[in-house]
Every structure is written in C-alpha cells, then in structure tokens.
Coordinates of C-alpha atoms in Angstrom, one line a residue:
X1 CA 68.6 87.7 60.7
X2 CA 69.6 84.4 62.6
X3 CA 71.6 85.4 65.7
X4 CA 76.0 85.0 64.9
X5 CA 76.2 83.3 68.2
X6 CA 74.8 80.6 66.8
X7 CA 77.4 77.8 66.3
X8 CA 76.6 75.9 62.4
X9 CA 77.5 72.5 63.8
X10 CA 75.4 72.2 66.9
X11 CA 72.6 75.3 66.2
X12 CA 72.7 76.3 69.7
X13 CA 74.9 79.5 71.4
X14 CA 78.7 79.2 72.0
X15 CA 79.0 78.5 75.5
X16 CA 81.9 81.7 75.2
X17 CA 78.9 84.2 74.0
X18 CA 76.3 83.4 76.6
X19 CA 77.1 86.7 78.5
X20 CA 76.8 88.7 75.7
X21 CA 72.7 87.4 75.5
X22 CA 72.4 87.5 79.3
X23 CA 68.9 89.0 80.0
X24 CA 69.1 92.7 80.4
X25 CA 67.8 92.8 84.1
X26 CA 70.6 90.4 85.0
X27 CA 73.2 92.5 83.2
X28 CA 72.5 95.7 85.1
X29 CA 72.5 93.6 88.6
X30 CA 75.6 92.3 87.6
X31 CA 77.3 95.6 86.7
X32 CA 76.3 97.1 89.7
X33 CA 77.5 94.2 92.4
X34 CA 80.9 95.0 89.9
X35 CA 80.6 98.8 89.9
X36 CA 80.3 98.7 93.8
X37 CA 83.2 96.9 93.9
X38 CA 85.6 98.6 91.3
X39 CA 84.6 101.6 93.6
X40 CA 85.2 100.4 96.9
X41 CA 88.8 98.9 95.7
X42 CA 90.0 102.0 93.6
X43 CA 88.7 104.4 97.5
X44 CA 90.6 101.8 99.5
X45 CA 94.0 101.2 97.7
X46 CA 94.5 104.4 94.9
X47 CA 95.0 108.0 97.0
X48 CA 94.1 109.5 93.9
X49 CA 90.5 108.0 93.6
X50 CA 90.3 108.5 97.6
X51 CA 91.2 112.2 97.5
X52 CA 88.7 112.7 94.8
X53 CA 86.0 111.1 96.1
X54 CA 86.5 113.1 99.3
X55 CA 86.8 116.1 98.3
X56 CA 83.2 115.4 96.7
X57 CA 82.1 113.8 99.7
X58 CA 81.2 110.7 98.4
X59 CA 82.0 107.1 100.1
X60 CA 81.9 104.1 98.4
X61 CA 78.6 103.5 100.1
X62 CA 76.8 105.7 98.2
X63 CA 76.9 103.9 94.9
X64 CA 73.3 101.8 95.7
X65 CA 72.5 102.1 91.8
X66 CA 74.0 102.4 88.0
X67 CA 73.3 106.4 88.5
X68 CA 74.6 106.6 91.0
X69 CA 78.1 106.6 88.9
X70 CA 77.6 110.2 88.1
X71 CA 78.5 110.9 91.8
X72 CA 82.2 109.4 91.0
X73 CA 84.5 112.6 89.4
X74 CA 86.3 111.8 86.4
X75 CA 89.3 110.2 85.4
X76 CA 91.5 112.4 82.9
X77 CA 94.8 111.2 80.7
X78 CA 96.9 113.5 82.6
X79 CA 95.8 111.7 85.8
X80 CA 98.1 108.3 84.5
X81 CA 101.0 110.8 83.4
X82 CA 100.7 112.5 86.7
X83 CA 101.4 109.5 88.9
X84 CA 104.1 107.5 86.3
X85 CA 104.5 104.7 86.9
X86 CA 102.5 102.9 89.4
X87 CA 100.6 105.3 91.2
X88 CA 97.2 104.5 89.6
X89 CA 98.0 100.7 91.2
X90 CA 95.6 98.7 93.1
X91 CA 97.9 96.0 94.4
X92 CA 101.0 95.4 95.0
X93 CA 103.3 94.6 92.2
X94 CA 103.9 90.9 92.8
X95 CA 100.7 90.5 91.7
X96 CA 101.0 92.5 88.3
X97 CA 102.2 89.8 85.5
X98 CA 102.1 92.6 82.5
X99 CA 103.2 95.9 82.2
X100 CA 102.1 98.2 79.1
X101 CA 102.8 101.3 78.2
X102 CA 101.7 104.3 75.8
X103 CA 103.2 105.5 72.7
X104 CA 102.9 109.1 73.5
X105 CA 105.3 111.8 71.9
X106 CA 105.3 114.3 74.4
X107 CA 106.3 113.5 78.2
X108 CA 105.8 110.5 80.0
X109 CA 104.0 107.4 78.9
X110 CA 101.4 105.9 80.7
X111 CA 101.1 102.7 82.2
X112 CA 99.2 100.0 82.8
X113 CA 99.1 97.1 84.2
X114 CA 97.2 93.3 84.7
X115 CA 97.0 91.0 87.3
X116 CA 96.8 86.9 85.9
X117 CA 92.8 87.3 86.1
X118 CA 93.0 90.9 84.5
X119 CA 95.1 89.1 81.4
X120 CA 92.2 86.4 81.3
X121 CA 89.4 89.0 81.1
X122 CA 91.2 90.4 78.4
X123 CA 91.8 87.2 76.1
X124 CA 87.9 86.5 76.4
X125 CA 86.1 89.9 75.5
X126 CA 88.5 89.9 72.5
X127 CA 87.7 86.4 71.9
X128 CA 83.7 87.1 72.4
X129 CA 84.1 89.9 69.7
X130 CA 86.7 88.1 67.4
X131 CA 83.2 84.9 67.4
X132 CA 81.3 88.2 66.6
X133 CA 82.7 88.9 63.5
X134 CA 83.2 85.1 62.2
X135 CA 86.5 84.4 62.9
X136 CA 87.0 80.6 64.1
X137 CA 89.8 78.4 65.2
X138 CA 90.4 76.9 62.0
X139 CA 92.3 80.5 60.6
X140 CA 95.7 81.9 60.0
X141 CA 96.0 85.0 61.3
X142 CA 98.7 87.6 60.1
X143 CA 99.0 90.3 63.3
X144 CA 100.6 93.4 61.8
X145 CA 99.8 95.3 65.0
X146 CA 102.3 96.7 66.8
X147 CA 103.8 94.3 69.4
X148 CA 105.7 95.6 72.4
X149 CA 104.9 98.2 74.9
X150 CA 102.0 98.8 72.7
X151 CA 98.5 97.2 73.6
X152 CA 97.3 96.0 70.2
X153 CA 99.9 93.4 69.1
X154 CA 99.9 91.2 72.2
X155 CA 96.5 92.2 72.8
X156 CA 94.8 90.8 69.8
X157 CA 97.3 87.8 69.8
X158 CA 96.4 87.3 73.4
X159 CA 92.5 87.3 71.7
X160 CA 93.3 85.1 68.9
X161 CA 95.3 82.2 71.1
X162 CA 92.4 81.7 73.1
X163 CA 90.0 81.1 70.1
X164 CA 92.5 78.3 69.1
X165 CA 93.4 80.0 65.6
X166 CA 96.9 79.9 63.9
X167 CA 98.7 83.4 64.4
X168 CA 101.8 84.8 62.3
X169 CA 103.0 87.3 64.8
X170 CA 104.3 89.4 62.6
X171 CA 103.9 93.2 63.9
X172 CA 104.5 95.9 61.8
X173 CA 106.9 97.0 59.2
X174 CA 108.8 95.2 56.4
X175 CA 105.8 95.2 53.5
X176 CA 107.2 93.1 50.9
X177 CA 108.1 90.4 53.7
X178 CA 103.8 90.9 55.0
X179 CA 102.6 90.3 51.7
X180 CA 104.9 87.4 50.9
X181 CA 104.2 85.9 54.0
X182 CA 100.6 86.1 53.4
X183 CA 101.0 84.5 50.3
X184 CA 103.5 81.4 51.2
X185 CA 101.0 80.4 54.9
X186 CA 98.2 80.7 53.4
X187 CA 96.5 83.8 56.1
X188 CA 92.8 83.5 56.1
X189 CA 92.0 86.3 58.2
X190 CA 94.4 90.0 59.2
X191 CA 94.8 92.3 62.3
X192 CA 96.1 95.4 62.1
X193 CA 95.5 99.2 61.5
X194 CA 93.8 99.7 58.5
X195 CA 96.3 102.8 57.1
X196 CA 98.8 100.0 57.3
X197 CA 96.9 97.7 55.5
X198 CA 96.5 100.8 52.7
X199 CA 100.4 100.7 52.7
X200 CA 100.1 96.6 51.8
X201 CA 97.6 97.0 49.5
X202 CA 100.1 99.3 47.4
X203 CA 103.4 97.1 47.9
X204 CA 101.1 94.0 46.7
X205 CA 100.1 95.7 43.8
X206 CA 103.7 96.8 42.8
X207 CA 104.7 93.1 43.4
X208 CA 102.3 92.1 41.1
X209 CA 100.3 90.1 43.4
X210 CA 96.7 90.3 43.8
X211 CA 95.4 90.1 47.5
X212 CA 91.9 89.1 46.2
X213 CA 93.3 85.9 45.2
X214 CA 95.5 84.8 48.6
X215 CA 92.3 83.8 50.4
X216 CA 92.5 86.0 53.2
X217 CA 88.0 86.4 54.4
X218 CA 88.5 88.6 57.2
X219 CA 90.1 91.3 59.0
X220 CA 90.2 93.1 62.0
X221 CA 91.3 96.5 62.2
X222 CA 91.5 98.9 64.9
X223 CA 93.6 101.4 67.0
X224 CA 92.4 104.6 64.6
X225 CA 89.4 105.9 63.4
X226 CA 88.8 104.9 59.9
X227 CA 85.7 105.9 57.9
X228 CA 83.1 103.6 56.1
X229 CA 84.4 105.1 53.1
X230 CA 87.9 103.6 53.8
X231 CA 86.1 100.5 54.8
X232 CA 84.3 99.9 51.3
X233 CA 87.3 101.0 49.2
X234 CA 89.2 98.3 51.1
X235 CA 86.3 95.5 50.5
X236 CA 85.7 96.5 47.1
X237 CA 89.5 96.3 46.3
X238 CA 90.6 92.7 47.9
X239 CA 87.4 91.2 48.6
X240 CA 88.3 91.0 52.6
X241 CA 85.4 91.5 55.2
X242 CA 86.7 94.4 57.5
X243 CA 85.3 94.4 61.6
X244 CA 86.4 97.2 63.7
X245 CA 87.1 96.7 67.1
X246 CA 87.5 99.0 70.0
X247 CA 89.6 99.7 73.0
X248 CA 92.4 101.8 74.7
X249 CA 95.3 101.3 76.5
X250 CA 94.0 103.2 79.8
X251 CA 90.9 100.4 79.8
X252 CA 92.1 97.3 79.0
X253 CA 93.8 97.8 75.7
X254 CA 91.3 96.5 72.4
X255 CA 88.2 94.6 73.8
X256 CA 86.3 97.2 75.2
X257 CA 84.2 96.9 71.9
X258 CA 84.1 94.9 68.9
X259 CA 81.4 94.9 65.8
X260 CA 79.3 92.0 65.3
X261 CA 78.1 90.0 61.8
X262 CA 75.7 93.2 61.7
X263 CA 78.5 95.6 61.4
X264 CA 75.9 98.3 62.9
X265 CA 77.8 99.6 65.5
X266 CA 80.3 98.3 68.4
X267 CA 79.0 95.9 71.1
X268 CA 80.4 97.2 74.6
X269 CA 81.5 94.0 76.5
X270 CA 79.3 95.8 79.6
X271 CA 80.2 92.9 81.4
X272 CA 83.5 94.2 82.2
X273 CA 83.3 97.6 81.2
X274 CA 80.8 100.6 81.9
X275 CA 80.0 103.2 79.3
X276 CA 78.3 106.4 79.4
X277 CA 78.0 109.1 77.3
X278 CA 78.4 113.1 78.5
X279 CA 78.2 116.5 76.9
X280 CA 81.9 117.5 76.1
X281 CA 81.1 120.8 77.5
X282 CA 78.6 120.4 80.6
X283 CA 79.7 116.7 81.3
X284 CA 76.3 116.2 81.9
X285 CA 75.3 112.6 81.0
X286 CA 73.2 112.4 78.4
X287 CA 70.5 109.8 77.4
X288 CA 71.0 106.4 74.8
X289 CA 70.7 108.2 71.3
X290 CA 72.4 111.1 71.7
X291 CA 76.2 111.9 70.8
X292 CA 79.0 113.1 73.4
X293 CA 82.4 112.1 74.6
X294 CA 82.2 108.3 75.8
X295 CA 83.3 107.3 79.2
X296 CA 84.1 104.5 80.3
X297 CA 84.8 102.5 83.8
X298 CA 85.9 99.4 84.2
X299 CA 84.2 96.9 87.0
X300 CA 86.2 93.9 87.0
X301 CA 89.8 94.6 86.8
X302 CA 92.1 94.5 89.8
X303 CA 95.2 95.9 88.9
X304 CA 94.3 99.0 87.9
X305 CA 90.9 100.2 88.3
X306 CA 89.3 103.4 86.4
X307 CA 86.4 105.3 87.1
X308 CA 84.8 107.4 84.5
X309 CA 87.6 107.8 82.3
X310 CA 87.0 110.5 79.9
X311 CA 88.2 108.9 76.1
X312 CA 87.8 111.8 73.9
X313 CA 86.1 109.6 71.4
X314 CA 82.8 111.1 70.1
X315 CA 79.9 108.6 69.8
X316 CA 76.4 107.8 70.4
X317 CA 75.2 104.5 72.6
X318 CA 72.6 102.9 69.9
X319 CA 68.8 103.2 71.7
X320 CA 67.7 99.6 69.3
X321 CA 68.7 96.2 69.9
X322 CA 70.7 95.3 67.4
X323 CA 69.4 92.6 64.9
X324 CA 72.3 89.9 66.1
X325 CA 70.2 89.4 69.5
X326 CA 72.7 90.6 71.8
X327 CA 71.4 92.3 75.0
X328 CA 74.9 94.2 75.2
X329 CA 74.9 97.8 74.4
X330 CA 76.8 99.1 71.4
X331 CA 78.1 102.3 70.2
X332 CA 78.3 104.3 66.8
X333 CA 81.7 103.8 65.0
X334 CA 84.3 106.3 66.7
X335 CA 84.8 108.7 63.3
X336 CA 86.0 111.6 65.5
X337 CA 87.5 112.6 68.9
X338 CA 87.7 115.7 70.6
X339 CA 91.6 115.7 70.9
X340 CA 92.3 115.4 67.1
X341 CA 90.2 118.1 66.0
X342 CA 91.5 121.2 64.3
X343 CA 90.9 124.8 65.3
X344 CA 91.2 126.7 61.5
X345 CA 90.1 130.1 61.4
X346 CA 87.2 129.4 64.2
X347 CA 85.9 126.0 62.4
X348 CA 86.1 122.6 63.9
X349 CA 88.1 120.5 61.5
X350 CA 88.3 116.7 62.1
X351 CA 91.2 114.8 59.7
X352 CA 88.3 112.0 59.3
X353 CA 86.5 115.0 57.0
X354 CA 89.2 114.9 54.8
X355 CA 89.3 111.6 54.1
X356 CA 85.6 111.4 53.3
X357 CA 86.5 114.3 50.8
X358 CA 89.2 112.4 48.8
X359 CA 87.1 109.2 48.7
X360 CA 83.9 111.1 47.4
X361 CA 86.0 112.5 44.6
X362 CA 88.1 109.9 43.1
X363 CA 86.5 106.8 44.8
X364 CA 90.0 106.4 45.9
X365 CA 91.6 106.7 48.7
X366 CA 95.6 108.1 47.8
X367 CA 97.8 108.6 51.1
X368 CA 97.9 112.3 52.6
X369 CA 99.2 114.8 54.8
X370 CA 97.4 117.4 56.4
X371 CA 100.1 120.5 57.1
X372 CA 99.1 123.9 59.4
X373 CA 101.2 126.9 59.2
X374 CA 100.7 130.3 59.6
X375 CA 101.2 132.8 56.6
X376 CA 100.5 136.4 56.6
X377 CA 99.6 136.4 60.4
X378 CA 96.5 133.9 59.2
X379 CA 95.9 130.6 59.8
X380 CA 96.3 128.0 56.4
X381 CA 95.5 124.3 55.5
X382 CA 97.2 122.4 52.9
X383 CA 96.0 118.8 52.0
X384 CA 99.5 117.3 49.9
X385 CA 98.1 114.5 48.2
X386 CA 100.0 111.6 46.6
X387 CA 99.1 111.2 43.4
X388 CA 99.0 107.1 42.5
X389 CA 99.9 105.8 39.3
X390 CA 96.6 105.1 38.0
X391 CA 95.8 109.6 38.6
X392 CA 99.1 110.6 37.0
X393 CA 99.0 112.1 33.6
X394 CA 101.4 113.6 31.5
X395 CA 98.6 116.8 30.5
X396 CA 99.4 119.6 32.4
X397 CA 95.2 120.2 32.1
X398 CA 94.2 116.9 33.2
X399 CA 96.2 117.5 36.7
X400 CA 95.2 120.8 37.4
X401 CA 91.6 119.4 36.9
X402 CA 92.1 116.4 39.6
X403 CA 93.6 119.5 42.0
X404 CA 90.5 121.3 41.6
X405 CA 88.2 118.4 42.0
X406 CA 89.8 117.7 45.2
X407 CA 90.0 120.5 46.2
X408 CA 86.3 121.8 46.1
X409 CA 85.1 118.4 47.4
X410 CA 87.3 118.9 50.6
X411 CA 86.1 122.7 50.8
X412 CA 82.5 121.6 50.1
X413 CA 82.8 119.6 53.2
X414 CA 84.7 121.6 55.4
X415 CA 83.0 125.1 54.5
X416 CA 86.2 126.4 54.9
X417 CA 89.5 127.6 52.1
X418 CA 92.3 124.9 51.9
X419 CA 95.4 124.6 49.8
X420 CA 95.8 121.2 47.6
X421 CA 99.1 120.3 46.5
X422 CA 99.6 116.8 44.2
X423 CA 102.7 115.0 45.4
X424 CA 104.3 112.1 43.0
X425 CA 103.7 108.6 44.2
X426 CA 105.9 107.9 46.7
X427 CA 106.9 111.1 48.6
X428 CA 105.0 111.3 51.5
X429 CA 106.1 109.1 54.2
X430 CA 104.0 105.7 55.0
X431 CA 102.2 104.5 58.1
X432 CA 103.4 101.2 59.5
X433 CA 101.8 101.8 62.7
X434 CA 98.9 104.5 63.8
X435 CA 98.4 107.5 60.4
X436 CA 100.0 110.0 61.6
X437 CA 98.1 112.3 59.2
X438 CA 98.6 116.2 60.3
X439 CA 101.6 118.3 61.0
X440 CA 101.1 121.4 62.8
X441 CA 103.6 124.6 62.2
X442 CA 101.6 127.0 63.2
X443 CA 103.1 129.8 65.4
X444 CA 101.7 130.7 68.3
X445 CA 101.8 133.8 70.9

C-alpha cells in the first residue's frame, strides 16, 4: 500500500509529516534529549514531581536512557484534583495563554493549561493525524464537539485551522439546526463524538433527509470509546469514512493519537508524547504486544509537564510497522478502561460488551441505558433498550421474541443474567456530548 503521506500533486511526503517517518534510531534520541528535559523541568518547578522523585531517590540525572522512565513514580487523576488549580504548573502564569478544564461530576475539575508553544504543539499533531486520515484544506468541517472548558471543540478546531480547511464551529446540541446546516454549507467532512452523531443520524432520518446524499467523505470522532461494530453500522448507513482519534485532557487534550488511511490502530505522535504500557495490577511495564493500562508522559510541553500518567485506557502498543510507513508507534483502539468497568456479581463488565451484543443481534445499533440496583440484597443489571421504528410491531409475539434475542446475545457475551426491557422510541434521554450510558443505584454498606 502506497504510503498516505504521500501528497497526489507533487508524489513526495508533506513537509508537515516528515516526523512521523523520522528513522526510528533518531526518534528514540530525540525522545530521550525531550524526556531528560520534561524531567528535569517538572523536579525543578512542580513540588509534587520533586517530592516524589525524592522520596524514591531519584534525580533528574538518572534518566541516561528511555528505561530509565520506569524510575519516575506515577502520575494519578487525583494528583490534578489535589492541587486545583495551578499547582501542577511549570511556569508562571503570564506565560499560560489557555486554560482548560475537566467535565467531571464529582468534586473539582481539573486543569490544564498551555503556554503559546504548548498551543502550537497541539494544532500540528492534530494536524499530522487529521493528513493521516485524508482530510485536506479544501473541506468544510461541521465541529459538533463540545466547545468551552472542554478540550475537544477548540481542540480539533485549533487542528483543523492549521490545515487551512473551512470549519462550522458548531459544538453540540440543537440537532435539526446540525443536520440543516450540513445540508445548506455543503460539510464535506464531521468532528464529533460518535453517540452524538447516532443522535443526527436519527433527527436526519425523521427530517426526511438522507445523510448519504449531503456529501459529507469523512469524519473524525473521538472523546469515547466506540466499537468497530458502531463504526461499520455508521459507514454502512451514510457512506461517511469514520477515523478515531485519541487524547485526554490531562495530556494535551485530542492529538496524542490519531488513526491513519490503514485504520489499524492509533499512531502515537512519540514525538511529543511517551507511551508505555503496565500491568494494571503489578504496574510492571510490559513488552510491545501485550495489553495493560497505557501511560503516557509528555516531553515537550512547558506549562504543565506529566510524567507517567496513568489513563485507565486498556490497550496494546502494536509490535508491526504499520503498512502506511510510519516509524511512529501505534496503539490498539481503546474499547475499554479500567475506570468504567462494572463489578456484577464478581464479573468484570465493560458497557463496550453491551454494545457489541445489540449490534450482533439486530445489526443495529438502538440507543440504551445500562441501570444497577440492588434487589433482594443481590446485585442486578437491566439493559432498557429503545425500540426504533423500524423494530416496533404491533404482535405482542414478535416483541417478546426481539427481548429474548437481545437478551441471550448480551448474556452469551457477558456469561452473566441481565434484565432487558424495550422502551418506545424516544424515552431514553439522548447524548449531545460524551454517552453517558450506565446509572448506578446500587446500595452499598
């Protein structure tokens, strides 16, 4: 397969995706005159990092190879919650020229912030991966990511202004107004989550407008995990090439990763970010192939420098090249994180399960709510379901046939017993952000 770096009009490399070919040997010399540095900033100018290191006795000296990053301890989420706002802050505040923030439920947000080059950095990994995938100056993009305090909006934005393309700045919210918009400008290429883009697929439909026939080649979605399943029923429906990109606030924001034209795997922009991959349990690092808890450390950004942050997200750092030539490192699709899964009667449940369940036995993928609750001192899972128009039947038979098929498909996958309820179209609440897909009443001791 002919390399996607490749630009059709001159037949050499974009000049903006040299680094992600640099020769391999050069990469890891580059990442370790960066990880040397991130190390020796965050020790200097963040007590946290400081105490840490100290308390492990370890100086920034001691960093002499890429390894050597397993002396560093680990950075947690609590960590940024613990010293709100700035106390993760590597220089002063006159030099920080964004501020973002989490959109967490419970306590505190966390922030981050960028310095002018830190915003720079960011505009050109999401620009390398937004080449990646295709997208060119020439389109009109429709961002229904959230903007505000949130990373993704302005992120991507950021991403799409320095490729040159058009953007419709749109955020999220206010379907009819998204699909007529796409419509009227003539949107060649999307950004968003993909639940959200679930939720326009169903408000085009009921408007009696086809999104296979608007134009629209590409999107990019992010900011959830979102199966292949999801990914073909959304291709096969509108015709629209879906990337996935990576990233998280506590990084960068999205960037750290991005799929190419291969669409096997995420490329890690190791350039400006460091990833490694431990046992959830040990937090021993384990070797290129295997799957653990990704962590990541960033080694060029000045504001606010992290050392082995632990994500949550569950992975696997591909061991083969992939076939677009790039020398950068990618990982599996994130389908899973420790954080969201669910404890039911001693089984590991992940929402992503559930998902693959519904799509395997309708083809279809209706919206849903996961609900926990307690009943007879045990511990239950119901899946309500929301029946679409094209499921419903007036036979009494026919329902209680879809119940059961969905029923032993997500059973057959989870090995464990769950409740299935069909709701009518309409009557479960819709996304226009992140799914927020389980609600937990279970009562605890």
């Amino acid at each position: 397969m002919r390399s996607t770096a490749w630009n059709d009009e001159e037949n050499k490399v974009l000049p903006e995706m040299a680094l992600d070919f640099m020769p391999e040997e050069q990469l890891r010399e580059l990442q370790l005159q960066r990880l040397r540095a991130t190390v020796k900033l965050a020790y200097e100018k963040v007590p946290l990092f400081r105490q840490r290191m100290d308390e492990k006795g370890v100086k920034p000296e001691d960093i002499k190879t890429l390894k050597d990053i397993a002396k560093v301890p680990f950075t947690m989420k609590k960590d940024l919650r613990d010293t709100y706002p700035y106390g993760l802050f590597a220089v002063d505040l006159s030099e920080v020229v964004r501020l973002h923030a989490s959109s967490g439920t419970t306590g505190k947000p966390i922030v981050v912030g960028y310095t002018k080059e830190d915003m720079e950095v960011w505009a050109s990994v999401i620009k390398r991966g937004l080449l990646a995938c295709g997208f060119r100056s020439t389109d009109i993009v429709q961002n229904f990511f959230g903007y505000g305090l949130f990373t993704g909006g302005l992120g991507i934005h950021g991403g799409f202004e320095a490729l040159g393309a058009t953007i419709v700045p749109i955020s999220g919210g206010n379907t009819e107004r998204q699909v007529m918009l796409m419509k009227d400008f003539g949107v060649t290429a999307l950004a968003g989550t993909p639940s959200y883009f679930l939720r326009i697929m169903d408000v085009a439909e009921k408007m009696g407008i086809s999104i296979r026939d608007l134009g629209v080649k590409r999107a990019m979605f992010g900011a959830e995990p979102w199966s292949d399943g999801m990914r073909d029923y959304i291709e096969e429906k509108t015709g629209i090439k879906c990337y996935d990109i990576y990233g998280l606030s506590e990084i960068v924001g999205p960037g750290v990763g991005c799929e190419c034209e291969c669409r096997d795997g995420m490329h890690i922009f190791e350039d400006h970010f460091y990833p490694e991959i431990v046992d959830p349990e040990t937090l021993e690092p384990l070797p290129d192939g295997e799957e653990g808890e990704l962590v990541l450390s960033t080694l060029s950004k000045r504001a606010m420098p992290i050392l082995r942050y632990r994500t949550r997200d569950i992975t696997a750092i591909e061991k083969t090249r992939c076939k677009c030539g790039r020398t950068i490192r990618r990982i599996r699709r994130i389908g899973r994180r420790t954080d969201d899964m669910i404890i039911l009667r001693g089984v590991n449940v992940f929402p992503s399960q559930i998902e693959t369940a519904l799509l395997r036995a309708e083809k279809i993928l209706p919206n849903y709510l996961i609900v926990l609750d307690t009943k007879n001192n045990m511990d239950t899972l119901e899946v309500k379901i929301e029946v679409t128009r094209e499921m419903m039947s007036d036979s009494m038979g026919a329902m209680e046939k879809l119940n059961k098929k969905f029923k032993q498909s997500i059973e057959q996958i989870l090995g464990v017993s769950v409740i299935v309820t069909l709701c009518e179209p309409d009557s479960l609440p819709k996304s226009e952000g992140k799914a927020k897909r389980v609600l937990d009443n279970r009562k605890r001791m």
